[in-house]
mmCIF file of C-alpha atoms in Angstrom:
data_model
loop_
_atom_site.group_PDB
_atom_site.id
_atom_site.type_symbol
_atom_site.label_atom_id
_atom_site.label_comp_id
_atom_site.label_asym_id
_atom_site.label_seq_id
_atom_site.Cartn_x
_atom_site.Cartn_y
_atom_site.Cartn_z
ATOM 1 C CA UNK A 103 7.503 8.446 17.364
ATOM 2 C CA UNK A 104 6.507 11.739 16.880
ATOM 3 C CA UNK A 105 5.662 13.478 13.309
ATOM 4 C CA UNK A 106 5.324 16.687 11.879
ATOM 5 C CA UNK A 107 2.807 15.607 8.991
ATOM 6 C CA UNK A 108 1.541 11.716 9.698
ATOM 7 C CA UNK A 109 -0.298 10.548 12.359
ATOM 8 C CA UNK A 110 0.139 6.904 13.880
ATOM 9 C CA UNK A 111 -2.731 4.822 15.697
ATOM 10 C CA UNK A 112 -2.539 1.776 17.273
ATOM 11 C CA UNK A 113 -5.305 -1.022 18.365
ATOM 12 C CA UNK A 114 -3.627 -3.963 19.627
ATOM 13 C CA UNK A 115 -2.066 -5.645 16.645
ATOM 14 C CA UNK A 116 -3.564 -3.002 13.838
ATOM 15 C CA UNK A 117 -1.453 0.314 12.978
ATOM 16 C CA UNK A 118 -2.906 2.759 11.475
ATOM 17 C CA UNK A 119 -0.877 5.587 9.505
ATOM 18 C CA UNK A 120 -2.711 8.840 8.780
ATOM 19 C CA UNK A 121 -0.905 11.381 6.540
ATOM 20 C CA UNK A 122 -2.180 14.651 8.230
ATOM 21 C CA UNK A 123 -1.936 17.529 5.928
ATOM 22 C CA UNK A 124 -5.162 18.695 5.277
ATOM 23 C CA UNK A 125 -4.959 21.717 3.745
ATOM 24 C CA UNK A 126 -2.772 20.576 1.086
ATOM 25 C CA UNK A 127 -5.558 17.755 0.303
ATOM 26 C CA UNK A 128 -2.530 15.610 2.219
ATOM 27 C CA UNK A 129 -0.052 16.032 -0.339
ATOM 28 C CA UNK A 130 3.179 14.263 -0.751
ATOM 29 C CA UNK A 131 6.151 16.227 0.119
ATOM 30 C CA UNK A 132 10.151 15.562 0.957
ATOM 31 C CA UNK A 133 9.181 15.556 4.421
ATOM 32 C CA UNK A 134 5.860 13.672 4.375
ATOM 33 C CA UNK A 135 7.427 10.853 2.169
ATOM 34 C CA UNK A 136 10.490 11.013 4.356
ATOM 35 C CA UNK A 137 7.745 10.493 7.619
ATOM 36 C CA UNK A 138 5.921 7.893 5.980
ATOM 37 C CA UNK A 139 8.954 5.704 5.241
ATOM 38 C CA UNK A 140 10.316 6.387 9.478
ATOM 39 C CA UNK A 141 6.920 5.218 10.350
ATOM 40 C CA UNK A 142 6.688 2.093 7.931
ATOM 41 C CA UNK A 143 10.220 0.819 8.668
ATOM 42 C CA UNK A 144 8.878 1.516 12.056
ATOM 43 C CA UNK A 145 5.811 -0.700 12.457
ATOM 44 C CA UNK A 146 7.497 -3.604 10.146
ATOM 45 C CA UNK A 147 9.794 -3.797 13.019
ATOM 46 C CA UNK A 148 7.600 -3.691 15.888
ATOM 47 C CA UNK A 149 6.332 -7.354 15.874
ATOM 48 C CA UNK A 150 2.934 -7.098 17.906
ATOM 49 C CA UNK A 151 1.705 -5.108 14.644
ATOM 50 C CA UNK A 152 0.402 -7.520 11.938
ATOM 51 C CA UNK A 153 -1.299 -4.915 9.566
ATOM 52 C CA UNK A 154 -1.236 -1.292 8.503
ATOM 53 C CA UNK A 155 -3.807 0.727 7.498
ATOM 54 C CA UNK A 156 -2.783 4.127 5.708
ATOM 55 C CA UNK A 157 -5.418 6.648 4.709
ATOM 56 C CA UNK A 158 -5.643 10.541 4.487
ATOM 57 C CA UNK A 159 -7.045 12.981 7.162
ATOM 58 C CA UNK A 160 -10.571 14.001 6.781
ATOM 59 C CA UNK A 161 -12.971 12.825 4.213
ATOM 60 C CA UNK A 162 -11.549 14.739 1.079
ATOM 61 C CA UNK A 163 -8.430 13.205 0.154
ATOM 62 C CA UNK A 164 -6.610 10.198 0.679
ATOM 63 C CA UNK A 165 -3.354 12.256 -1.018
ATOM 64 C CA UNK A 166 -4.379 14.193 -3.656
ATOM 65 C CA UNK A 167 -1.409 14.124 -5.538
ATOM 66 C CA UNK A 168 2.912 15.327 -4.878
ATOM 67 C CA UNK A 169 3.450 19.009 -3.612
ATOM 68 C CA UNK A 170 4.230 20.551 -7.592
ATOM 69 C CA UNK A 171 5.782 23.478 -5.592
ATOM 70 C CA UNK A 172 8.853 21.611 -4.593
ATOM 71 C CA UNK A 173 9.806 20.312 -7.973
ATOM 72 C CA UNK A 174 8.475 22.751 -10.942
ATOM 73 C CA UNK A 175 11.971 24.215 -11.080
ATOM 74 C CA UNK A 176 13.580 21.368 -11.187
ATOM 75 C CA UNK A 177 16.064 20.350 -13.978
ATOM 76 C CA UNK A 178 16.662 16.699 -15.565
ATOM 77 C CA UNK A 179 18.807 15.564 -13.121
ATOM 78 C CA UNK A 180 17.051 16.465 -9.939
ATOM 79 C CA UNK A 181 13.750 15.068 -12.005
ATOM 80 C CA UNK A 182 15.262 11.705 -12.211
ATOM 81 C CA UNK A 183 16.632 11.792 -8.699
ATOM 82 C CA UNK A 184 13.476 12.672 -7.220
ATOM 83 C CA UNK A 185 11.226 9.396 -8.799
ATOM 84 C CA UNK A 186 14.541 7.468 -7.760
ATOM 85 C CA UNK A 187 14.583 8.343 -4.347
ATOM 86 C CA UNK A 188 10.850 8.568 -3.949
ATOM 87 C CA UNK A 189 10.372 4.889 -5.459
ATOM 88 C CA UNK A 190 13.314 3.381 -3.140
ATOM 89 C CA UNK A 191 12.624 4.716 0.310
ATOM 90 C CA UNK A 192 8.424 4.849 0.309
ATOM 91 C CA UNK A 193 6.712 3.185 -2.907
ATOM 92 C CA UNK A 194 8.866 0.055 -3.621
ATOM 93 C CA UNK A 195 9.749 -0.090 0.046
ATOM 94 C CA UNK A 196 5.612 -0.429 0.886
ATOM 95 C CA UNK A 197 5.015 -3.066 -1.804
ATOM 96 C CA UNK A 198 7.656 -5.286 -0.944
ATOM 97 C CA UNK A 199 6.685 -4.866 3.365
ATOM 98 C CA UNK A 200 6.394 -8.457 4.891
ATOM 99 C CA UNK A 201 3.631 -6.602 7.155
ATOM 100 C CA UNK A 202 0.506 -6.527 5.222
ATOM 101 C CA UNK A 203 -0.432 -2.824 4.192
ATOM 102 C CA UNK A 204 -3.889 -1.901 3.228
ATOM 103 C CA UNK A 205 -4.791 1.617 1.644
ATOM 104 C CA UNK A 206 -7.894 3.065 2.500
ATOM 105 C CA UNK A 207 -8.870 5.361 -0.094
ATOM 106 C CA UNK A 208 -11.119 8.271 1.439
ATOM 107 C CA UNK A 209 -11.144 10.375 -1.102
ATOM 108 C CA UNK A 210 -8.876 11.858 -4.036
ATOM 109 C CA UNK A 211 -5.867 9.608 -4.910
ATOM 110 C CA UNK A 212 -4.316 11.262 -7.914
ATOM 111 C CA UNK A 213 -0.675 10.895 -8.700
ATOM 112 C CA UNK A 214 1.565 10.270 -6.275
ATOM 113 C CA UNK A 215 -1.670 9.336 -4.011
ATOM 114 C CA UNK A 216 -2.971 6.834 -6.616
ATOM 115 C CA UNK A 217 1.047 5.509 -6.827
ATOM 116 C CA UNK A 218 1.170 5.127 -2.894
ATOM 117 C CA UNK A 219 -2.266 3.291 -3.025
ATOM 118 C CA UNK A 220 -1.097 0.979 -5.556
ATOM 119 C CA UNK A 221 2.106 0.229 -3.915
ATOM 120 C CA UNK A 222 0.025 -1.346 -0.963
ATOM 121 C CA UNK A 223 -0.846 -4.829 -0.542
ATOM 122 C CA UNK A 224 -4.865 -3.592 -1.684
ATOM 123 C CA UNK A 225 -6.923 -1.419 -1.638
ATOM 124 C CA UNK A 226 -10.778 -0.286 -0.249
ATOM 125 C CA UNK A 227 -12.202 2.941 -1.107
ATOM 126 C CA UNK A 228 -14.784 5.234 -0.193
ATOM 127 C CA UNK A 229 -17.572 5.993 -2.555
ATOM 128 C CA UNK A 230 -16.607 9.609 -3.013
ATOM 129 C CA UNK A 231 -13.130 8.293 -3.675
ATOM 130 C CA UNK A 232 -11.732 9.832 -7.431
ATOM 131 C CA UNK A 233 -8.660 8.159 -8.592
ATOM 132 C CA UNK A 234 -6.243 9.013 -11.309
ATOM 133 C CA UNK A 235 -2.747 10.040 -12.778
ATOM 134 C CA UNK A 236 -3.231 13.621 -14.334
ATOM 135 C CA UNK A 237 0.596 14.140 -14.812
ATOM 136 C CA UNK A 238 0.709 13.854 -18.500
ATOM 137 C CA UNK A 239 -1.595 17.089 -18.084
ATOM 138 C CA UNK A 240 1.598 18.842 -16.601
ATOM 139 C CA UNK A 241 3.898 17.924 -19.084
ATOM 140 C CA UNK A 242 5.974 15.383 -16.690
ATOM 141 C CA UNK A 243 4.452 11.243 -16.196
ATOM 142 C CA UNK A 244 4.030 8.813 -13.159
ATOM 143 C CA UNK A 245 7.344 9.292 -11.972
ATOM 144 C CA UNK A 246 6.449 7.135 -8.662
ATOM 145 C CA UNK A 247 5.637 3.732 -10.408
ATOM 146 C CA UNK A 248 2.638 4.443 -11.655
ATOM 147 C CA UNK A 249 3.076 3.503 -15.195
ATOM 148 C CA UNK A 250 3.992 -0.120 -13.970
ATOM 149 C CA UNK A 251 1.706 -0.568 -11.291
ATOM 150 C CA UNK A 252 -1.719 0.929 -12.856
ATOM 151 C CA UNK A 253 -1.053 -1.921 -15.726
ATOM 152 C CA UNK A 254 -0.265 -4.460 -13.241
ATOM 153 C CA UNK A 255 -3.630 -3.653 -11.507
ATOM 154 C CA UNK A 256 -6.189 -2.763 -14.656
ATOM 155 C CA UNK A 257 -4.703 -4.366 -17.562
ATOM 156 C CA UNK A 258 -2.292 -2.240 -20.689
ATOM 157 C CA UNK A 259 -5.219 -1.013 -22.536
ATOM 158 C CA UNK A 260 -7.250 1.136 -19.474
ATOM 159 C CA UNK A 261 -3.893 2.295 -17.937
ATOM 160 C CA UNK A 262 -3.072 3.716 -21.041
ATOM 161 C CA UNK A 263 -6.125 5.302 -21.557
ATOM 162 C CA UNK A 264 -6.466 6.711 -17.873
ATOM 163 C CA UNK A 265 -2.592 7.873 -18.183
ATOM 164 C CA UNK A 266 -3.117 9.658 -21.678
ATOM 165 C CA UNK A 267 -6.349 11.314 -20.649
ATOM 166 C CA UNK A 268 -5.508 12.406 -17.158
ATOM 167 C CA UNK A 269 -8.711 11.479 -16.531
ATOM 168 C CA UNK A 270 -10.381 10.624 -13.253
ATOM 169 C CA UNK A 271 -12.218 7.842 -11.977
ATOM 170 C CA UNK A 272 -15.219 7.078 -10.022
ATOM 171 C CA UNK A 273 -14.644 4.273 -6.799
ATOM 172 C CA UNK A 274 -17.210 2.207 -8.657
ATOM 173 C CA UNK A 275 -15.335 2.249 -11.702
ATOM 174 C CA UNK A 276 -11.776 1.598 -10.032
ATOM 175 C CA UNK A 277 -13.588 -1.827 -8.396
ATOM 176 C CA UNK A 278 -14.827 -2.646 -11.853
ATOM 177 C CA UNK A 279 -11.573 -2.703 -13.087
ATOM 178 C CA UNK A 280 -10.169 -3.894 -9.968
ATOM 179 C CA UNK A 281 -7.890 -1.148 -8.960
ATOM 180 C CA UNK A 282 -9.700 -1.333 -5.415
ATOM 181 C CA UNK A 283 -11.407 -4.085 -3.764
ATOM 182 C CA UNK A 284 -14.181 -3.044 -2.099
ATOM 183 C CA UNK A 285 -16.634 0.526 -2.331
ATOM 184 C CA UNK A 286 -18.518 1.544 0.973
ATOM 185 C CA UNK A 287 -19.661 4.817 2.278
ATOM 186 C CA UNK A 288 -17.558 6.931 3.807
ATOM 187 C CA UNK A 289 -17.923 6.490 7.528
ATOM 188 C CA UNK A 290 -17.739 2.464 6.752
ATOM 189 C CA UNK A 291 -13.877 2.724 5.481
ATOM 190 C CA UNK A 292 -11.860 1.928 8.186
ATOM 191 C CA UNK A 293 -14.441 -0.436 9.913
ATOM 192 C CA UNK A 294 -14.518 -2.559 6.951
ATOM 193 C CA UNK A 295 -10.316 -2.261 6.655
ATOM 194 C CA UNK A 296 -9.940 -3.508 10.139
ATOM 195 C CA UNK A 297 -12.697 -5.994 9.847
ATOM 196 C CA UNK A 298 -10.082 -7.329 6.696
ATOM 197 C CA UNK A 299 -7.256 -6.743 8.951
ATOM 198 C CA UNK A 300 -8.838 -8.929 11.523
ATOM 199 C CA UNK A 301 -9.027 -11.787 9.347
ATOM 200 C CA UNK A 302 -5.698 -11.555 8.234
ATOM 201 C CA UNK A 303 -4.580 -11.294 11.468
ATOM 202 C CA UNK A 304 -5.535 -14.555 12.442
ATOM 203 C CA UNK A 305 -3.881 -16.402 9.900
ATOM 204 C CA UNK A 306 0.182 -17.091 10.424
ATOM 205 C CA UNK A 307 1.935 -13.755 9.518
ATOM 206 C CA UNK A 308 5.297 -15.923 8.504
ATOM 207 C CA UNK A 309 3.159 -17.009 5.874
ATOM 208 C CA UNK A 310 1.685 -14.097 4.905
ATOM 209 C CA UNK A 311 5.404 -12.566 4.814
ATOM 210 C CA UNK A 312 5.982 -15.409 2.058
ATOM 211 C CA UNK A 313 3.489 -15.437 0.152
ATOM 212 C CA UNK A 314 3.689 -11.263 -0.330
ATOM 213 C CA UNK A 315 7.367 -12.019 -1.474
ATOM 214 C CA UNK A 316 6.201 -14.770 -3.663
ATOM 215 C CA UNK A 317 3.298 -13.109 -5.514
ATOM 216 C CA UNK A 318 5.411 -9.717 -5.933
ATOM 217 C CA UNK A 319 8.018 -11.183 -7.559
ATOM 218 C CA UNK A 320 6.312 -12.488 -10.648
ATOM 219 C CA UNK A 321 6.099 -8.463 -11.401
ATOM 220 C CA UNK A 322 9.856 -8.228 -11.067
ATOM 221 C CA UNK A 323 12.163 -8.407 -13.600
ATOM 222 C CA UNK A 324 14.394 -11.156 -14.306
ATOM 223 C CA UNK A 325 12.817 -13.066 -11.329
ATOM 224 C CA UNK A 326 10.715 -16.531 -11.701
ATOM 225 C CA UNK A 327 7.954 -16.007 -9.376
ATOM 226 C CA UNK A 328 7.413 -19.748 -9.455
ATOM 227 C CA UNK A 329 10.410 -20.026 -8.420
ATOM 228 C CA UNK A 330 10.517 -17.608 -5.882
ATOM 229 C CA UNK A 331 6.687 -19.412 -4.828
ATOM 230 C CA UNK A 332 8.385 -23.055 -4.675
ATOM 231 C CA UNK A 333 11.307 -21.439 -2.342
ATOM 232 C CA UNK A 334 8.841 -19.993 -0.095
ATOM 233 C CA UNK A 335 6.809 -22.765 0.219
ATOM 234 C CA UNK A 336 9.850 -25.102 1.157
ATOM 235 C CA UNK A 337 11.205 -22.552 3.734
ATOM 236 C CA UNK A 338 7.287 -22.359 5.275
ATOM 237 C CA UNK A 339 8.155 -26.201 6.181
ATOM 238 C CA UNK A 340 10.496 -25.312 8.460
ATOM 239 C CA UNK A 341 8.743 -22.702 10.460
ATOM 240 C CA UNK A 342 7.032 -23.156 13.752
ATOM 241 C CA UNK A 343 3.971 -21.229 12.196
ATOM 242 C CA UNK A 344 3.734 -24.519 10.035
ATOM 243 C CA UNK A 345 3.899 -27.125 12.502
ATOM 244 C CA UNK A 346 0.677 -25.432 14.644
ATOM 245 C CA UNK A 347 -1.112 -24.895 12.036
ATOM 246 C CA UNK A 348 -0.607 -28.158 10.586
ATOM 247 C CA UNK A 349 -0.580 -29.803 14.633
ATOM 248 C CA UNK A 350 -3.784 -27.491 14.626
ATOM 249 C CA UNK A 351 -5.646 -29.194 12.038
ATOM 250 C CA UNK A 352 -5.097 -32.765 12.420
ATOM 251 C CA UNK A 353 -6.263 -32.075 16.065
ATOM 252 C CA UNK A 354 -9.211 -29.967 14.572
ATOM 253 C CA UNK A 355 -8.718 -26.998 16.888
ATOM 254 C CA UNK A 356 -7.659 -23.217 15.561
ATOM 255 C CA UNK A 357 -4.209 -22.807 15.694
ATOM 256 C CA UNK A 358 -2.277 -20.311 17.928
ATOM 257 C CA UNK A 359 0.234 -18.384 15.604
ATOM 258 C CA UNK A 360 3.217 -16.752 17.839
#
């Protein structure tokens, strides 16, 4: 597929998308939201890929935030339109992927960069990564799920403060408070990503598919994740993925996931 603003790689079963828009610090725009949900729906089709990687071009920004020029006009209406349609074809649509996604911060994820971060399956950032939602400092807040992620990922009390502040943090600090998993120098990033991908790849990705819907819906409302996890376990039963890997193990050999 060809883009005007992302970039897709692929080695053998790891995709890697690459929003390409440098000189706006690879902000989020109509189109570039519009391209990253093509390419997502994309690869979660194409079964030989069993993880995605999405980062930013260059070594400044992961997304440093939505393009303010398309919306500052904007009236209540097409305010409310915008965070609906933005959080139903990319952010909500990336969380609840049954392909693993994992963001690789290299650089500045404010707003709507932070918000796309979060809505991945985790998250590994650079050292000179900077993460925060500043929106409150434009009169407007998280309109992309941010104010029900960050909590999710930090706790009530620091996503408060970091959302009333507009304030910034340091990649050391975001692993402290585990908004990211892992902090490595810049040119380690995607190595250590696809090293993670790697191992995840290995395991049975009908699984993985499960237990993503499982664990996300005990942050949904009006939904029982146990539940939800005792559903998903039952239906793993009758998967082929579960008899090799249980055949597998009782014959103490590695099992061969289709």
């Amino acid at each position: 597929m060809n883009f005007d603003t992302i970039l897709i790689e692929q080695q053998e079963s790891i995709a890697t998308i690459i929003i390409n828009r440098p000189k706006k610090l690879n902000a989020l725009n109509k189109d570039t939201i519009l391209e990253l949900h093509q390419a997502f729906k994309f690869l979660e089709n194409d079964t030989s890929v069993k993880v995605i990687i999405i980062t930013g071009s260059g070594e400044k920004a992961f997304v440093a935030g939505a393009d303010i020029s398309e919306f500052a006009d904007y009236n209540v209406e097409e305010g409310t339109e915008l965070a609906r349609e933005g959080q139903n074809i990319l952010f909500d649509f990336v969380q609840n992927l049954s392909t693993p996604v994992i963001a690789a911060i290299n650089g500045f994820a404010l707003g709507g960069g932070l918000e796309l971060a979060m809505a991945a399956h985790f998250r590994v950032a650079s050292s000179n990564a900077k993460m925060g939602l500043p929106e409150v400092s434009l009169g407007v807040i998280p309109g992309y799920g941010g104010t029900q992620r960050l909590p999710q990922l930090v706790g009530k009390g620091k996503a408060m403060e970091m959302i009333m502040t507009a304030a910034m943090i340091s990649a050391e600090e975001a692993k402290q408070y585990g908004l990211v998993n892992y902090v490595v120098e810049q040119n380690e990033l995607i190595p250590l990503c696809e090293k993670l991908a790697s191992k995840i790849i290995k395991n049975s990705s009908v699984a993985i598919s499960a237990a993503i819907k499982a664990i996300n819906a005990n942050y949904t409302n009006c939904v029982n994740g146990y539940s939800v996890e005792i559903e998903q376990f039952g239906v793993s039963f009758g998967t082929e993925d579960f008899k090799e890997g249980t055949t597998a193990f009782l014959e103490k050999r590695k099992p061969e996931f289709e």
